[in-house]
Amino acid sequence: MAVKYDDKKKIWVLETKSTAYSFGIHPSGKIKNTYWGKRISRFEDYPAFEGYFESPWWDWNDEYPVRGGANQTEPCLQVVYEDEVRDVQLNYKSFEATEQSLTIHLEDEHYQLLVSLHYQIFENEDLITKYVTLENCSYSDIHVENFKTGSFYLQPTDDYFLTHLTGMWAHETKIVKEPICDGKKVFESRVGRTSHFHNPFFAIDEKATEDTGNVWFGLLAWSSNWKTVVHKLPYENIQICTGLNEWDFNYALKQGEKLASPSVLFAFTDCGFGDMSRRLHDYERNYILPKQNAQKVRKVLYNSWEATAFNVTEENQRILADKAADIGVEIFVVDDGWFGQRSSDKAGLGDWVVNEQKFPNGLESLIEYVNSKGMDFGLWVEPEMVNPDSDLYRNHSNWILHFPNRPRTESRNQLILNLAREDVKEFVYNTVDGLLSRYNIRFIKWDMNRPIFEAGWPFEGNQRKMWMDYVTNFYDIWQRLKEKHPKVIMESCAGGGGRIDLGIMRYADQFWTSDNTDPYDRQFIQEGFSLCYVPKTMMCWVTDWAGKDTYPLQYRFHAAMMGSLGIGSDLSKYTEEELEETKKWIAFYKRIRETVQNGSLYRLISPREKPFTVNQYISNDKNEVVLFCLKNPEPLSMFKVLKVRLKGLDEHMVYEIQGSGKSYSGSYLMNRGLDVDFMQKHTVKVEKGNHFDSRVFVLKKRK
Ligand code: GLA
């Protein structure tokens, strides 16, 4: 059984394959955490509260810390009761358990606030999720000022490091690892989307590597304001508190009303960051991604944004579609610029009707053409937004989030519709549903190009609930669209990677990873992405972002093939030779994509540590291995032979390297390693004598 309760010790233990998480009823009546780490072989050894007097650590680790009593840790819950009492006292009430789940009910008896902690175990994926519900059982409103999901604790040691993902537009998901120092480290979003600056992920390790060492990690499933605090407490134990951001948060919980928090996924591994990522990837494929497409491979798409920008016309899209079909593309996507008076980012946003000058025969004509070439058709939308210069704004200026008497920030010349309003929600749903119902569209790229600032909701009493309702309405729209149009692939984009998280992944099949498509920069962005999110959701385009000569085409393809492949180049400018090469690589990708997208990723060499990226993917049946080796600038490296030791193979089996006539035992490949020859051939010289080069190998297990 995975959820166990020890009646004598009054502790619950949640056990997965290798992890245990435990808490119990402290003599004070509070629920306190007692353990998080590797599963302990003898059940009776799980710690409880005997001896807690000797250990000051026990005084800190409330399983659900609140503003109230003598708590000095970061609180998960802050409320104001009707008589202005702000002190919460939660006592244990009861529990409900199944083999895989546990709910603990806590109560502030005097004010009749019920707090329930819900845990779910994923035994095979070795993960646990938690979310919290509040229920107002009293006769008056309770104002919730802070409502986080989880507070986790690690015992004192000297050696904890924090890893998190940080960045900015065009440089998302940068991996940062730093020692945990005294005080608090905060990372968060306050802009109504997951954020380019930080991603709701944390990992705490004790000098772990890709393959070894203890890592405690968590991911919050939320696409708007969130906050994580890593707090080194006075006794050197660590608290990690994560959930909704209390910044500008205030939710009036009416009598009888319930409120659910986002869920946090958390787990422990003693096998390093590689194991952490593989578990997350499996979990996402098996439990989070929309069912219809979760196990299917993503098609190769073409997107015309970098080629034609806002200047899309039926004519130029047909030319690109011809080329795209010839090279083997499977989905042809028209990006921004197809609607209203949209010839730049200054006008038209919100007017989701086809621009007749650009498409005199309607969108149908282009779609039929694309379909006749054997490709699906896809479309870009940004339905939460509006340009002041648009009919939508002229008709519904009251739909905008803003404060009266204050200036409004017009980021990218656009304003934000208040999706928390029911009429706006229906407008957004009907807009996209209308497009999907009318046209044969099989792919939607849903953008959100600006952050939310100045989130006023004029004439609404409880304005700040907007932060919650915006997101729940947003999820509701995606859910309804998914149900009604299950064959449509949905991509979440927010000016690149500003909305990448497990919350939207329940409805989004994939993400636009970053607007930066430079293949060198991408290796860093993609490595960070792969830490938490499964590579099949990571859209990677081959483009001419840095010009055609900076990087070999092969290198650009190899960088993009490590996720789901797309093409964003201006194909009308490609020579016959370039088109032939492009076609060859797309055909190659189709042969390996099952392994890349549904297999297991081993990050063998990180571009952060060496001037190489080496990533290995093993198919689910373990019969195929795909190895990408990218060589980046390094002085004096013209004659480089890189040794690569593979991982996760069967040591007694023989693997044939396709196209080389060579074969080696798994044990040779994992111990002696493969020589990857970077002598000359595809090397392109750029300024300063730097070199970018790449190789890819496919290995098949001999039967
Ligand atoms: C955002 C996206 C781009 C593109 C443009 C269109 O920046 O990230 O890929 O769709 O919007 O305006």
XYZ file of C-alpha atoms and ligand atoms in Angstrom:
715
model
C 0.000 0.000 0.000
C 1.273 3.411 -0.860
C -0.490 5.523 1.786
C 0.140 4.202 5.268
C -0.999 5.375 8.644
C 0.683 4.414 11.906
C -1.968 4.733 14.556
C 0.468 4.522 17.461
C 2.854 7.142 16.206
C 0.071 9.134 14.572
C 1.976 9.559 11.336
C 1.077 9.104 7.687
C 3.681 7.927 5.234
C 3.237 8.415 1.498
C 5.474 5.926 -0.237
C 6.255 5.780 -3.927
C 8.743 3.407 -5.560
C 11.724 5.077 -3.944
C 10.451 8.138 -2.096
C 8.740 8.682 1.221
C 6.969 11.760 2.484
C 5.655 11.748 5.979
C 3.863 13.931 8.510
C 1.848 13.369 11.645
C -0.244 14.729 14.454
C 2.055 16.536 16.819
C 1.142 16.490 20.531
C 0.076 20.124 20.080
C -2.680 18.989 17.704
C -0.915 20.497 14.703
C 0.159 18.588 11.648
C 3.928 18.628 11.324
C 6.164 17.251 8.666
C 8.477 14.493 9.810
C 10.342 13.262 6.746
C 10.933 13.774 3.012
C 13.509 11.667 1.253
C 14.430 8.160 0.251
C 12.003 5.436 1.221
C 13.058 3.801 4.470
C 13.197 0.020 4.348
C 11.669 -0.651 7.816
C 8.355 1.063 8.266
C 8.785 1.315 12.024
C 11.856 3.489 11.497
C 9.940 6.426 10.102
C 10.433 9.214 12.605
C 7.598 10.555 14.696
C 7.547 12.979 17.559
C 9.286 11.082 20.325
C 12.238 13.125 21.318
C 10.970 16.207 19.609
C 11.970 18.191 22.656
C 15.596 17.453 21.878
C 15.164 18.582 18.319
C 14.251 22.220 17.798
C 13.669 21.288 14.167
C 10.204 20.032 15.062
C 9.079 23.469 16.114
C 9.309 24.812 12.641
C 7.905 22.369 10.204
C 4.141 22.802 10.075
C 2.738 20.848 7.167
C 0.510 23.820 6.416
C 1.980 26.911 8.091
C -0.343 29.863 8.614
C -0.255 33.444 9.769
C -1.157 32.799 13.350
C 0.162 31.592 16.674
C 3.927 31.678 17.043
C 4.725 30.635 13.504
C 7.853 32.261 12.134
C 8.140 30.376 8.892
C 6.786 31.487 5.529
C 2.998 31.068 5.818
C 0.877 29.242 3.265
C -2.340 30.798 4.512
C -3.252 34.325 5.596
C -6.882 35.254 6.114
C -8.882 38.023 7.717
C -12.056 37.032 9.506
C -15.072 39.319 9.685
C -14.060 40.711 13.101
C -10.590 41.604 11.744
C -8.952 38.685 13.521
C -6.004 37.689 11.359
C -4.735 34.829 13.497
C -5.439 31.379 12.063
C -5.429 28.334 14.329
C -5.675 25.087 12.413
C -6.216 21.848 14.226
C -6.395 18.366 12.911
C -9.920 17.117 12.359
C -9.963 13.894 10.332
C -8.482 12.096 7.372
C -9.629 10.037 4.398
C -7.327 7.668 2.563
C -7.256 5.296 -0.362
C -4.247 3.332 -1.570
C -3.088 6.221 -3.716
C -4.537 9.285 -2.057
C -4.852 10.998 1.272
C -6.883 13.966 2.427
C -6.232 15.633 5.759
C -8.941 17.914 7.112
C -7.888 20.775 9.343
C -10.181 23.265 10.941
C -10.153 26.671 12.472
C -13.011 25.741 14.746
C -14.007 29.122 16.054
C -14.328 30.706 12.616
C -15.433 27.572 10.801
C -12.822 27.580 8.126
C -12.103 24.121 6.778
C -8.724 23.503 5.174
C -8.144 20.219 3.376
C -4.781 18.995 2.163
C -5.121 16.568 -0.752
C -2.251 14.271 -1.688
C -2.059 11.855 -4.593
C 0.615 9.289 -5.186
C 2.005 8.202 -8.534
C 3.797 5.081 -7.448
C 5.519 4.151 -10.699
C 6.501 7.643 -11.723
C 7.710 8.067 -8.156
C 5.964 11.398 -7.636
C 3.402 12.942 -5.314
C 1.009 15.807 -5.960
C -0.680 18.056 -3.443
C -3.354 20.709 -3.602
C -5.367 22.467 -0.920
C -9.008 23.456 -0.633
C -10.542 26.064 1.624
C -14.172 25.944 2.600
C -15.969 28.746 4.350
C -18.489 27.002 6.645
C -19.321 30.194 8.535
C -22.000 32.816 7.935
C -19.730 35.645 6.894
C -17.050 36.335 4.303
C -13.487 35.292 4.937
C -10.886 37.366 3.119
C -8.058 35.204 1.878
C -4.878 37.239 1.480
C -2.399 34.461 0.878
C -3.131 30.918 -0.263
C -0.150 28.764 -1.085
C -0.092 25.066 -1.786
C 2.925 23.558 -0.176
C 5.534 23.982 2.462
C 8.395 21.500 2.375
C 11.262 21.000 4.764
C 14.750 19.601 4.547
C 16.855 18.739 7.533
C 19.956 20.773 8.313
C 23.101 19.980 6.329
C 25.846 22.240 5.086
C 25.588 21.429 1.461
C 22.270 22.388 -0.038
C 22.109 23.946 -3.470
C 19.107 25.465 -5.158
C 18.497 24.981 -8.879
C 15.868 27.037 -10.629
C 14.994 28.335 -14.073
C 15.315 32.001 -14.746
C 15.623 34.248 -17.807
C 13.863 36.863 -19.891
C 12.250 37.244 -23.295
C 14.328 35.306 -25.852
C 16.470 33.798 -23.093
C 13.995 31.680 -21.193
C 14.613 28.688 -18.904
C 18.209 29.457 -18.008
C 19.471 27.008 -15.401
C 20.801 28.657 -12.255
C 22.388 26.690 -9.447
C 23.442 28.436 -6.267
C 24.215 27.629 -2.649
C 21.378 28.211 -0.220
C 22.393 31.004 2.093
C 20.852 32.423 5.238
C 17.655 34.340 4.682
C 15.143 33.980 1.898
C 15.394 33.537 -1.811
C 12.254 34.506 -3.704
C 11.344 33.812 -7.282
C 7.940 34.550 -8.678
C 5.600 35.827 -11.352
C 3.419 38.923 -10.856
C 2.418 39.470 -14.475
C -0.525 37.142 -15.029
C 1.391 34.480 -16.918
C 3.929 31.893 -15.898
C 6.649 34.454 -16.706
C 9.779 34.675 -18.808
C 11.765 35.605 -15.707
C 11.204 32.493 -13.641
C 9.498 29.144 -14.032
C 7.595 27.584 -11.099
C 10.170 24.858 -10.536
C 12.640 24.268 -7.722
C 15.223 21.606 -7.035
C 17.342 21.351 -3.943
C 20.327 19.048 -4.076
C 23.341 17.939 -2.123
C 26.108 18.184 -4.727
C 24.119 16.093 -7.166
C 25.146 15.496 -10.777
C 23.092 14.266 -13.726
C 23.414 10.684 -12.463
C 24.136 10.804 -8.773
C 23.094 12.532 -5.617
C 20.014 13.554 -3.728
C 17.582 15.946 -5.376
C 14.309 17.188 -3.874
C 12.204 18.905 -6.469
C 8.825 20.438 -7.157
C 6.771 22.012 -9.949
C 3.710 24.173 -9.517
C 0.869 23.762 -12.018
C -0.178 27.387 -12.501
C -0.035 29.812 -15.433
C -0.323 33.105 -13.571
C 1.032 34.815 -10.466
C 2.991 32.380 -8.327
C 5.743 32.598 -5.782
C 8.341 30.267 -4.356
C 10.320 31.111 -1.247
C 13.348 29.118 -0.195
C 13.994 29.933 3.418
C 17.010 28.893 5.422
C 15.631 28.747 8.914
C 17.601 29.570 12.052
C 18.437 25.935 12.798
C 19.790 25.591 9.254
C 16.874 23.508 8.120
C 15.333 24.603 4.860
C 11.741 25.532 4.116
C 10.443 25.711 0.561
C 7.077 27.371 0.258
C 5.296 27.527 -3.091
C 1.928 28.461 -4.532
C -0.142 31.451 -5.564
C 1.569 34.798 -5.190
C 0.055 36.832 -2.353
C 1.029 40.004 -4.235
C -2.183 41.942 -5.023
C -4.158 38.881 -3.946
C -7.382 39.110 -2.009
C -10.202 36.659 -2.391
C -13.468 37.136 -0.524
C -14.558 33.606 0.237
C -18.320 33.738 0.668
C -20.230 31.537 3.080
C -20.416 28.000 1.741
C -17.837 28.774 -0.954
C -14.830 26.582 -1.712
C -11.531 27.600 -3.236
C -8.925 25.212 -4.624
C -5.234 25.969 -4.905
C -3.071 24.987 -7.874
C -1.408 21.660 -7.368
C 2.258 21.144 -6.756
C 4.105 18.050 -7.822
C 7.045 17.026 -5.668
C 9.447 14.161 -5.347
C 12.886 13.001 -4.313
C 15.555 11.089 -6.169
C 18.983 9.881 -5.151
C 19.982 9.460 -8.809
C 20.578 13.065 -9.801
C 18.982 15.535 -12.174
C 18.741 13.142 -15.118
C 16.450 10.826 -13.181
C 14.428 13.798 -11.990
C 13.799 14.922 -15.565
C 12.955 11.460 -16.892
C 10.385 10.971 -14.145
C 8.812 14.330 -14.891
C 8.751 13.589 -18.619
C 7.044 10.217 -18.068
C 4.524 11.742 -15.702
C 3.705 14.540 -18.148
C 3.214 12.095 -21.020
C 1.158 9.696 -18.928
C -0.921 12.054 -16.806
C -0.772 15.690 -17.835
C -0.747 16.130 -21.609
C -4.162 16.025 -23.309
C -4.971 12.340 -23.730
C -5.818 12.398 -27.457
C -2.303 13.392 -28.476
C -0.158 12.573 -25.467
C 1.450 9.476 -26.971
C 1.249 10.522 -30.631
C 4.299 12.038 -32.269
C 4.157 15.721 -33.093
C 4.082 16.551 -36.777
C 6.764 18.610 -38.505
C 5.381 22.089 -38.913
C 6.217 25.134 -40.957
C 5.494 28.602 -39.547
C 5.769 31.646 -41.781
C 6.402 34.254 -39.055
C 10.126 34.668 -39.566
C 9.642 34.640 -43.359
C 6.747 37.045 -43.922
C 6.012 38.583 -40.476
C 2.777 40.682 -40.648
C 2.895 40.767 -44.427
C 0.988 37.510 -44.976
C -0.985 37.210 -48.221
C -2.613 34.285 -49.930
C -0.014 34.615 -52.652
C 3.130 34.529 -50.513
C 1.725 31.805 -48.256
C 0.993 29.634 -51.306
C 4.597 30.001 -52.445
C 5.832 28.983 -49.002
C 3.285 26.152 -48.821
C 4.580 24.729 -52.117
C 8.105 24.627 -50.790
C 7.035 23.352 -47.379
C 5.084 20.470 -48.909
C 8.043 19.561 -51.126
C 10.421 19.227 -48.206
C 8.046 17.057 -46.171
C 6.305 19.487 -43.802
C 3.062 18.138 -42.269
C 1.397 21.260 -40.793
C 1.505 24.681 -42.438
C 0.916 27.513 -39.963
C -0.001 31.103 -40.814
C 1.150 33.335 -37.962
C 0.201 36.904 -37.024
C -1.186 39.346 -39.623
C -4.060 37.452 -41.316
C -6.958 39.359 -39.687
C -8.482 42.823 -39.342
C -6.266 45.809 -40.131
C -3.219 43.991 -38.897
C -0.253 45.097 -40.932
C 1.965 45.772 -37.917
C 1.634 45.342 -34.174
C -0.123 48.716 -33.954
C -3.633 47.787 -35.103
C -6.219 45.094 -35.630
C -5.649 42.866 -32.617
C -9.082 41.747 -31.459
C -10.725 41.803 -34.918
C -10.636 38.109 -35.739
C -12.019 38.347 -39.259
C -9.960 37.487 -42.290
C -8.367 40.486 -43.976
C -9.891 40.565 -47.459
C -7.088 42.498 -49.074
C -4.595 39.888 -48.026
C -6.898 36.927 -48.598
C -9.363 37.986 -51.336
C -10.669 34.406 -51.633
C -11.070 33.998 -47.899
C -8.995 31.683 -45.769
C -10.785 28.669 -47.295
C -8.882 28.975 -50.532
C -5.464 28.842 -48.840
C -6.579 26.050 -46.506
C -7.815 23.954 -49.424
C -4.542 24.555 -51.193
C -2.520 23.550 -48.135
C -4.699 20.463 -47.676
C -4.362 19.560 -51.353
C -0.615 19.466 -50.772
C -1.130 16.879 -48.034
C -0.566 19.261 -45.110
C -2.762 20.268 -42.185
C -3.493 23.950 -41.737
C -2.675 25.912 -38.586
C -3.380 29.460 -37.416
C -1.990 31.971 -34.891
C -4.356 33.764 -32.502
C -3.943 36.060 -29.513
C -7.531 36.339 -28.299
C -6.903 37.746 -24.807
C -5.558 40.975 -26.276
C -6.679 44.075 -28.131
C -5.061 47.028 -29.909
C -6.706 50.355 -29.037
C -6.857 50.787 -32.808
C -9.385 48.000 -33.442
C -13.139 47.611 -33.810
C -13.199 45.388 -30.752
C -11.770 48.172 -28.625
C -14.034 50.791 -30.180
C -17.063 48.650 -29.286
C -15.954 47.268 -25.929
C -13.483 49.608 -24.300
C -15.027 48.611 -20.950
C -13.580 45.100 -21.354
C -10.049 46.289 -20.658
C -8.178 45.726 -17.430
C -7.185 49.152 -16.140
C -7.507 51.615 -13.290
C -9.526 54.768 -13.954
C -7.566 58.026 -13.556
C -4.296 56.195 -14.207
C -2.239 55.782 -17.359
C -2.334 52.363 -19.008
C 0.839 50.670 -20.101
C 0.460 49.689 -23.730
C 3.022 46.989 -24.094
C 3.497 46.105 -27.782
C 0.670 48.591 -28.409
C -1.858 46.289 -26.841
C -4.193 46.100 -23.881
C -5.580 43.094 -22.055
C -9.155 41.947 -22.062
C -10.449 41.128 -18.619
C -10.901 37.405 -19.029
C -12.314 37.193 -15.508
C -15.521 38.724 -16.890
C -18.085 36.210 -18.113
C -18.869 38.184 -21.296
C -15.191 38.393 -22.224
C -14.724 34.720 -21.493
C -17.589 33.854 -23.851
C -16.233 36.225 -26.498
C -12.817 34.578 -26.395
C -14.271 31.081 -26.456
C -16.648 31.927 -29.316
C -13.888 33.596 -31.315
C -11.661 30.542 -31.339
C -14.508 28.034 -31.488
C -15.924 30.015 -34.438
C -12.638 29.784 -36.323
C -12.241 26.080 -35.575
C -15.838 25.325 -36.543
C -15.772 27.306 -39.757
C -12.363 26.408 -41.141
C -10.493 23.150 -41.445
C -7.898 24.146 -38.848
C -5.848 21.434 -37.151
C -3.394 23.559 -35.194
C -3.682 26.690 -33.070
C -0.778 28.750 -31.768
C -2.279 30.752 -28.888
C -0.157 33.740 -27.971
C -0.119 36.166 -25.037
C 2.355 38.800 -25.995
C 2.323 41.105 -23.026
C 2.393 40.879 -19.260
C -0.560 42.007 -17.149
C 0.037 45.326 -15.406
C -2.459 47.737 -13.840
C -5.000 44.983 -13.306
C -7.959 47.145 -12.373
C -11.520 45.995 -12.854
C -13.613 49.171 -12.687
C -16.959 48.985 -10.871
C -16.316 45.518 -9.473
C -16.437 45.177 -5.705
C -14.032 42.308 -5.228
C -11.587 43.282 -7.955
C -8.628 41.256 -6.927
C -10.348 37.949 -7.477
C -9.572 38.758 -11.107
C -6.144 37.115 -10.681
C -7.832 33.786 -9.881
C -10.806 34.020 -12.208
C -8.744 35.073 -15.212
C -6.767 31.841 -15.067
C -9.642 29.518 -14.239
C -11.618 31.023 -17.133
C -8.604 30.678 -19.389
C -8.293 26.978 -18.465
C -12.030 26.537 -18.907
C -11.866 27.932 -22.448
C -9.023 25.624 -23.410
C -10.778 22.653 -21.878
C -13.991 23.343 -23.809
C -12.081 23.878 -27.045
C -10.188 20.636 -26.511
C -13.395 18.737 -25.852
C -15.160 20.126 -28.884
C -12.180 19.987 -31.249
C -10.108 17.072 -30.000
C -8.092 16.762 -33.203
C -6.725 20.288 -33.011
C -3.183 20.535 -31.673
C -2.891 23.500 -29.307
C 0.363 25.348 -28.728
C 0.856 27.652 -25.760
C 2.963 30.711 -26.532
C 3.486 33.958 -24.668
C 5.972 36.071 -26.582
C 7.974 32.841 -26.759
C 8.224 30.859 -23.524
C 6.207 32.995 -21.113
C 3.469 30.432 -20.509
C 5.154 27.100 -19.984
C 3.934 25.161 -16.963
C 2.034 22.066 -15.871
C -1.221 24.021 -15.444
C -1.666 24.797 -19.122
C -0.009 21.527 -20.145
C -3.271 19.795 -19.194
C -4.768 21.393 -22.329
C -1.770 22.381 -24.462
C -0.074 19.749 -26.578
C 3.098 21.780 -26.948
C 4.889 25.044 -26.200
C 6.595 27.714 -28.207
C 9.865 27.464 -26.325
C 11.359 30.849 -27.164
C 11.317 33.511 -29.862
C 15.063 33.048 -29.937
C 15.764 30.446 -32.625
C 19.541 30.874 -32.697
C 20.767 27.250 -32.557
C 23.611 28.018 -30.157
C 21.484 30.016 -27.690
C 18.786 27.390 -28.051
C 20.999 24.695 -26.559
C 20.945 26.552 -23.240
C 17.248 27.377 -23.420
C 16.349 23.819 -24.420
C 18.498 22.249 -21.732
C 16.666 24.297 -19.103
C 13.308 23.433 -20.631
C 14.196 19.725 -20.632
C 14.966 19.832 -16.930
C 11.221 19.902 -16.241
C 9.254 19.532 -19.448
C 9.116 16.625 -21.851
C 10.996 17.326 -25.136
C 8.017 16.445 -27.340
C 6.310 19.620 -26.059
C 9.368 21.740 -26.890
C 8.877 23.343 -30.318
C 12.160 23.995 -32.042
C 12.366 25.677 -35.431
C 15.167 25.727 -37.913
C 15.443 29.341 -39.083
C 17.809 31.851 -40.589
C 17.646 33.977 -37.416
C 21.414 34.466 -37.407
C 21.767 34.573 -41.191
C 22.419 31.542 -43.326
C 26.187 31.437 -42.929
C 26.747 31.646 -39.209
C 25.830 28.034 -38.635
C 25.778 25.042 -40.972
C 22.247 23.948 -41.885
C 23.027 20.540 -40.436
C 23.943 22.081 -37.082
C 20.713 24.075 -37.078
C 18.733 20.926 -37.751
C 20.508 18.917 -35.090
C 19.797 21.620 -32.508
C 16.109 21.684 -33.456
C 15.687 17.910 -33.713
C 16.225 17.514 -29.970
C 12.576 18.483 -29.473
C 9.605 18.717 -31.852
C 10.852 19.935 -35.191
C 9.540 22.966 -37.026
C 10.821 25.063 -39.895
C 10.679 28.841 -39.771
C 13.041 29.840 -42.571
C 12.067 31.858 -45.600
C 11.989 28.866 -47.933
C 11.397 31.106 -50.932
C 14.996 32.280 -50.518
C 16.461 28.775 -50.287
C 18.533 27.383 -53.160
C 17.672 23.996 -54.673
C 20.615 22.523 -52.767
C 19.447 23.953 -49.448
C 15.928 22.694 -50.065
C 17.302 19.222 -50.828
C 19.292 19.206 -47.603
C 16.276 20.448 -45.652
C 14.175 17.675 -47.163
C 16.771 15.076 -46.226
C 16.888 16.192 -42.584
C 13.103 16.295 -42.263
C 12.900 12.743 -43.610
C 15.595 11.732 -41.148
C 13.757 13.381 -38.258
C 10.594 11.466 -39.103
C 12.556 8.229 -38.708
C 13.900 9.128 -35.261
C 11.112 11.239 -33.790
C 9.364 8.382 -31.990
C 12.533 7.899 -29.946
C 13.135 11.625 -29.385
C 9.559 12.413 -28.452
C 8.436 9.320 -26.582
C 11.738 7.923 -25.369
C 13.965 8.780 -22.422
C 16.416 11.663 -22.448
C 19.956 11.421 -21.070
C 21.824 14.726 -21.044
C 25.386 13.509 -21.488
C 27.259 16.786 -21.885
C 25.902 20.178 -20.940
C 26.753 23.290 -22.970
C 27.077 25.052 -19.600
C 30.053 22.917 -18.710
C 31.807 22.242 -21.997
C 31.704 23.641 -25.509
C 29.441 20.755 -26.517
C 25.870 19.631 -26.174
C 25.463 15.865 -26.205
C 21.991 14.453 -25.709
C 20.990 10.822 -25.953
C 17.453 9.501 -26.402
C 16.493 5.841 -25.909
C 13.261 4.478 -27.321
C 10.719 3.002 -24.956
C 11.424 -0.543 -26.102
C 15.142 0.247 -25.597
C 15.954 -0.890 -29.147
C 16.898 2.458 -30.641
C 19.299 5.114 -29.442
C 19.651 8.552 -31.009
C 22.705 10.557 -30.091
C 23.084 14.263 -30.886
C 26.539 15.824 -30.559
C 26.880 19.553 -31.142
C 30.256 21.223 -31.011
C 30.415 24.882 -30.054
C 33.191 27.456 -30.248
C 36.341 26.632 -28.376
C 39.893 27.799 -28.994
C 42.239 25.358 -30.718
C 39.574 22.771 -31.390
C 39.876 22.132 -35.102
C 41.112 18.598 -34.608
C 38.765 17.558 -31.882
C 37.772 13.962 -31.204
C 35.195 13.878 -28.456
C 34.727 10.816 -26.307
C 31.098 10.192 -25.437
C 30.071 7.574 -22.909
C 26.491 6.497 -23.463
C 24.051 5.700 -20.684
C 21.140 3.417 -19.927
C 22.065 0.715 -22.467
C 21.939 -3.037 -21.980
C 25.589 -3.895 -21.370
C 25.342 -7.418 -22.766
C 23.668 -6.461 -26.023
C 25.284 -5.300 -29.228
C 24.364 -1.967 -30.818
C 24.855 -1.268 -34.517
C 25.649 2.277 -35.519
C 23.447 2.854 -38.530
C 25.202 3.653 -41.764
C 28.703 2.990 -40.422
C 28.986 -0.788 -40.478
C 30.265 -0.573 -36.891
C 28.825 -2.260 -33.845
C 29.735 -2.284 -30.172
C 28.525 -3.886 -26.992
C 26.473 -1.786 -24.626
C 29.212 -2.200 -22.097
C 31.848 -0.796 -24.512
C 29.655 2.169 -25.356
C 28.965 2.955 -21.707
C 32.528 2.465 -20.451
C 35.053 3.028 -23.193
C 32.690 5.293 -25.094
C 32.239 6.381 -28.678
C 34.771 8.550 -30.495
C 32.987 11.432 -32.131
C 35.203 12.821 -34.815
C 34.928 16.566 -35.270
C 37.769 16.847 -37.767
C 37.002 19.399 -40.439
C 34.237 18.133 -42.712
C 31.194 20.211 -41.811
C 33.113 22.866 -40.025
C 32.235 26.417 -40.898
C 34.678 29.110 -39.973
C 33.181 32.237 -38.522
C 34.735 35.305 -37.048
C 37.421 34.776 -34.451
C 38.078 31.295 -35.813
C 35.246 29.721 -33.848
C 33.584 26.574 -35.091
C 30.113 25.131 -34.925
C 29.697 21.557 -35.969
C 27.507 18.565 -35.222
C 26.975 14.837 -35.644
C 24.026 12.577 -35.060
C 24.146 8.799 -34.587
C 21.392 6.232 -34.614
C 22.167 2.967 -32.870
C 19.977 -0.120 -33.092
C 20.107 -2.987 -30.674
C 20.940 -6.236 -32.498
C 18.136 -8.801 -32.100
C 5.114 36.409 -30.493
C 5.454 34.966 -30.791
C 6.075 34.872 -32.167
C 5.097 35.413 -33.179
C 4.710 36.851 -32.827
C 3.611 37.357 -33.720
O 6.258 37.167 -30.348
O 6.288 34.432 -29.813
O 6.418 33.558 -32.472
O 3.965 34.610 -33.218
O 4.267 36.950 -31.490
O 3.240 38.651 -33.417
